[in-house]
Short mmCIF file of C-alpha atoms in Angstrom, two decimals:
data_model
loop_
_atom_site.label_atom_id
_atom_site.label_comp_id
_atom_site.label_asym_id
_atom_site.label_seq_id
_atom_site.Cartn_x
_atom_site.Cartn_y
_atom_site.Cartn_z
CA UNK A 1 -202.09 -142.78 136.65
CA UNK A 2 -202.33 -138.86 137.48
CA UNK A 3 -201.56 -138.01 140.68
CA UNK A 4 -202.17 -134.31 142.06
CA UNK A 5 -200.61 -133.25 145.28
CA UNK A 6 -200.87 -130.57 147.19
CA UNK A 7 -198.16 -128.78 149.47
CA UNK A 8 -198.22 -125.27 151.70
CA UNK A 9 -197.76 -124.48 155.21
CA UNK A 10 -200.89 -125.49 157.83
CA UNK A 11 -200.87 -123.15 159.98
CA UNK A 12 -201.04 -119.12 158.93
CA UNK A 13 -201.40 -116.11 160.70
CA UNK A 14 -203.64 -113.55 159.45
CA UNK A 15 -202.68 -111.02 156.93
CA UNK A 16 -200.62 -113.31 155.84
CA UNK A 17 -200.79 -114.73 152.13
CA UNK A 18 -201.31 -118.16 151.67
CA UNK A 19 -198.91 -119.91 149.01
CA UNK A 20 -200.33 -123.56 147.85
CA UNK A 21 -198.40 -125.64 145.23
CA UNK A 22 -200.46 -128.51 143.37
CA UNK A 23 -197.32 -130.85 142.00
CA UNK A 24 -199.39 -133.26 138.90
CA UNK A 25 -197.43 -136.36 137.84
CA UNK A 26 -198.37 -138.87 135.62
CA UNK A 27 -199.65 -136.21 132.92
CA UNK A 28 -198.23 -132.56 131.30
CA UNK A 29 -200.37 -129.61 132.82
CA UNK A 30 -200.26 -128.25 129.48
CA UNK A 31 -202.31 -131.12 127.78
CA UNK A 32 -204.90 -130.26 125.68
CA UNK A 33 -208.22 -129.74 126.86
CA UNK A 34 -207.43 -130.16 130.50
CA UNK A 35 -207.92 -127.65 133.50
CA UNK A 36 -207.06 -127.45 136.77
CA UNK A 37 -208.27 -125.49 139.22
CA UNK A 38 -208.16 -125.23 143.73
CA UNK A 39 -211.75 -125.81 145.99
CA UNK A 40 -211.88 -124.97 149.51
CA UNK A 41 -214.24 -126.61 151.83
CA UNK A 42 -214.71 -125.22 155.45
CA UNK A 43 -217.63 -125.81 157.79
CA UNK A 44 -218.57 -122.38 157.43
CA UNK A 45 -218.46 -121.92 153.86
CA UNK A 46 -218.87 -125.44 152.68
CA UNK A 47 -217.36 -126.22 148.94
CA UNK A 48 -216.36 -123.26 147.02
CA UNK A 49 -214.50 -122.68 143.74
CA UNK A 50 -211.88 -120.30 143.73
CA UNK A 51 -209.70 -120.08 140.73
CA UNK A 52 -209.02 -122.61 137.62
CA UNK A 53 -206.06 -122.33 134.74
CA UNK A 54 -206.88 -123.72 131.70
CA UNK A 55 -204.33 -125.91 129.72
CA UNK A 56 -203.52 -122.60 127.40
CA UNK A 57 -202.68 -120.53 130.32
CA UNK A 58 -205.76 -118.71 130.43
CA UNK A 59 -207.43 -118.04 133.91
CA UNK A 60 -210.57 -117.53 135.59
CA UNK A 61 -211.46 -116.68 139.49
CA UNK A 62 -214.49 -116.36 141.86
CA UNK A 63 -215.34 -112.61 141.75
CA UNK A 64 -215.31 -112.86 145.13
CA UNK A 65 -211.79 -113.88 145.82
CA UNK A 66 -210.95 -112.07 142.86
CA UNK A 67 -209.18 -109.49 144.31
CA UNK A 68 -206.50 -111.46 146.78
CA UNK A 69 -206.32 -114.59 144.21
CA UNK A 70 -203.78 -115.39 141.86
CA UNK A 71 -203.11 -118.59 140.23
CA UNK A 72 -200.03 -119.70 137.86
CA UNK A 73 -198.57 -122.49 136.89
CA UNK A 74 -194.59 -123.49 136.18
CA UNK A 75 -194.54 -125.74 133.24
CA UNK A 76 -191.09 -126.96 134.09
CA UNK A 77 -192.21 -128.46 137.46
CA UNK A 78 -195.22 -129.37 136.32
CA UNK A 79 -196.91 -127.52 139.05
CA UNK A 80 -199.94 -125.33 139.51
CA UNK A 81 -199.96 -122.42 142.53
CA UNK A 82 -202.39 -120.45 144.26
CA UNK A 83 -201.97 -117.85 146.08
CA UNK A 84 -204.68 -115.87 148.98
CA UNK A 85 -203.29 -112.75 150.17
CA UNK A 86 -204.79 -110.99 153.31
CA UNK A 87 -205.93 -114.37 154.80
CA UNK A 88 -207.70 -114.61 157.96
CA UNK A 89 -210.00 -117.01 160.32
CA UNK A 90 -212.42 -117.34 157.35
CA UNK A 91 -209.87 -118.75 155.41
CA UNK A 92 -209.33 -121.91 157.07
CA UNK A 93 -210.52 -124.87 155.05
CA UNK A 94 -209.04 -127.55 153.17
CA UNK A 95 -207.42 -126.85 150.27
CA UNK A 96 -207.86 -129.20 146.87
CA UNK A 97 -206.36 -129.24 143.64
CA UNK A 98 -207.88 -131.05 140.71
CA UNK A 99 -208.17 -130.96 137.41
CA UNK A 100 -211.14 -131.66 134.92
CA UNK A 101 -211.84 -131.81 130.93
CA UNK A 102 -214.96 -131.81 129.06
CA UNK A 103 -216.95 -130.34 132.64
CA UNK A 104 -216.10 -133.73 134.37
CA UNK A 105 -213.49 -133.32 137.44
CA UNK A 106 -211.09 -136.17 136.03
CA UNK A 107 -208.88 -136.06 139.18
CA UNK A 108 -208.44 -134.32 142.65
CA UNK A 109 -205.62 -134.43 145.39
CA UNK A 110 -205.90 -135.39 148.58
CA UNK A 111 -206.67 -132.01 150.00
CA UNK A 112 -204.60 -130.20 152.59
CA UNK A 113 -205.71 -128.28 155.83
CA UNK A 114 -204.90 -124.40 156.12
CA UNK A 115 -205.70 -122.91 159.54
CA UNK A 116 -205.39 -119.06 160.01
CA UNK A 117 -205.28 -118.25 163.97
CA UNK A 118 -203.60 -115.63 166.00
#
């Protein structure tokens, strides 16, 4: 069984950048053929893709996140992170991780809240 879990602080300030690990067991991150990527939901926002690394390393963003988003991923740990610089209010959402092959989302964590307040 995969598991993905995600981990990062929950509360931020703004300007702040926003560090989120996804941890995967059960499965190498470098498989073939499978991606993972992070989704934010917020009320204001709803569901929104922000930034997937394929199982060859390559990596793709929203163009407009681009800018403050980076994603990598530490084969050794088997771990995938994102990171959001510059966060503010309009940041806070849950965070997921999850991971997909063949466009069908395979697997997702459990989500995590982020909240960026003064």
């Amino acid at each position: 069984q995969v598991v993905l879990r995600e981990s990062g602080p929950g509360l931020m300030k703004p300007s702040e950048t926003l560090s989120l690990t996804c941890t995967v067991t059960g499965d190498s991150i470098t498989t073939d053929y499978y991606d993972y990527f992070f989704i934010r939901q917020s009320r204001t926002k709803g569901l929104e893709w922000m930034a997937a690394i394929k199982w060859n390393g390559n990596h793709y963003y929203n163009p407009s996140l681009r800018s403050r988003t980076s994603i990598s991923r530490d084969t050794a740990r088997n771990q995938v992170t994102l990171q959001l610089g510059s966060v503010t209010p309009e940041d806070t959402a849950v965070y997921y991780c999850a991971r997909d092959s063949d466009f069908t989302i395979r697997d997702w964590g459990q989500g995590i809240q982020v909240t960026v307040s003064s």
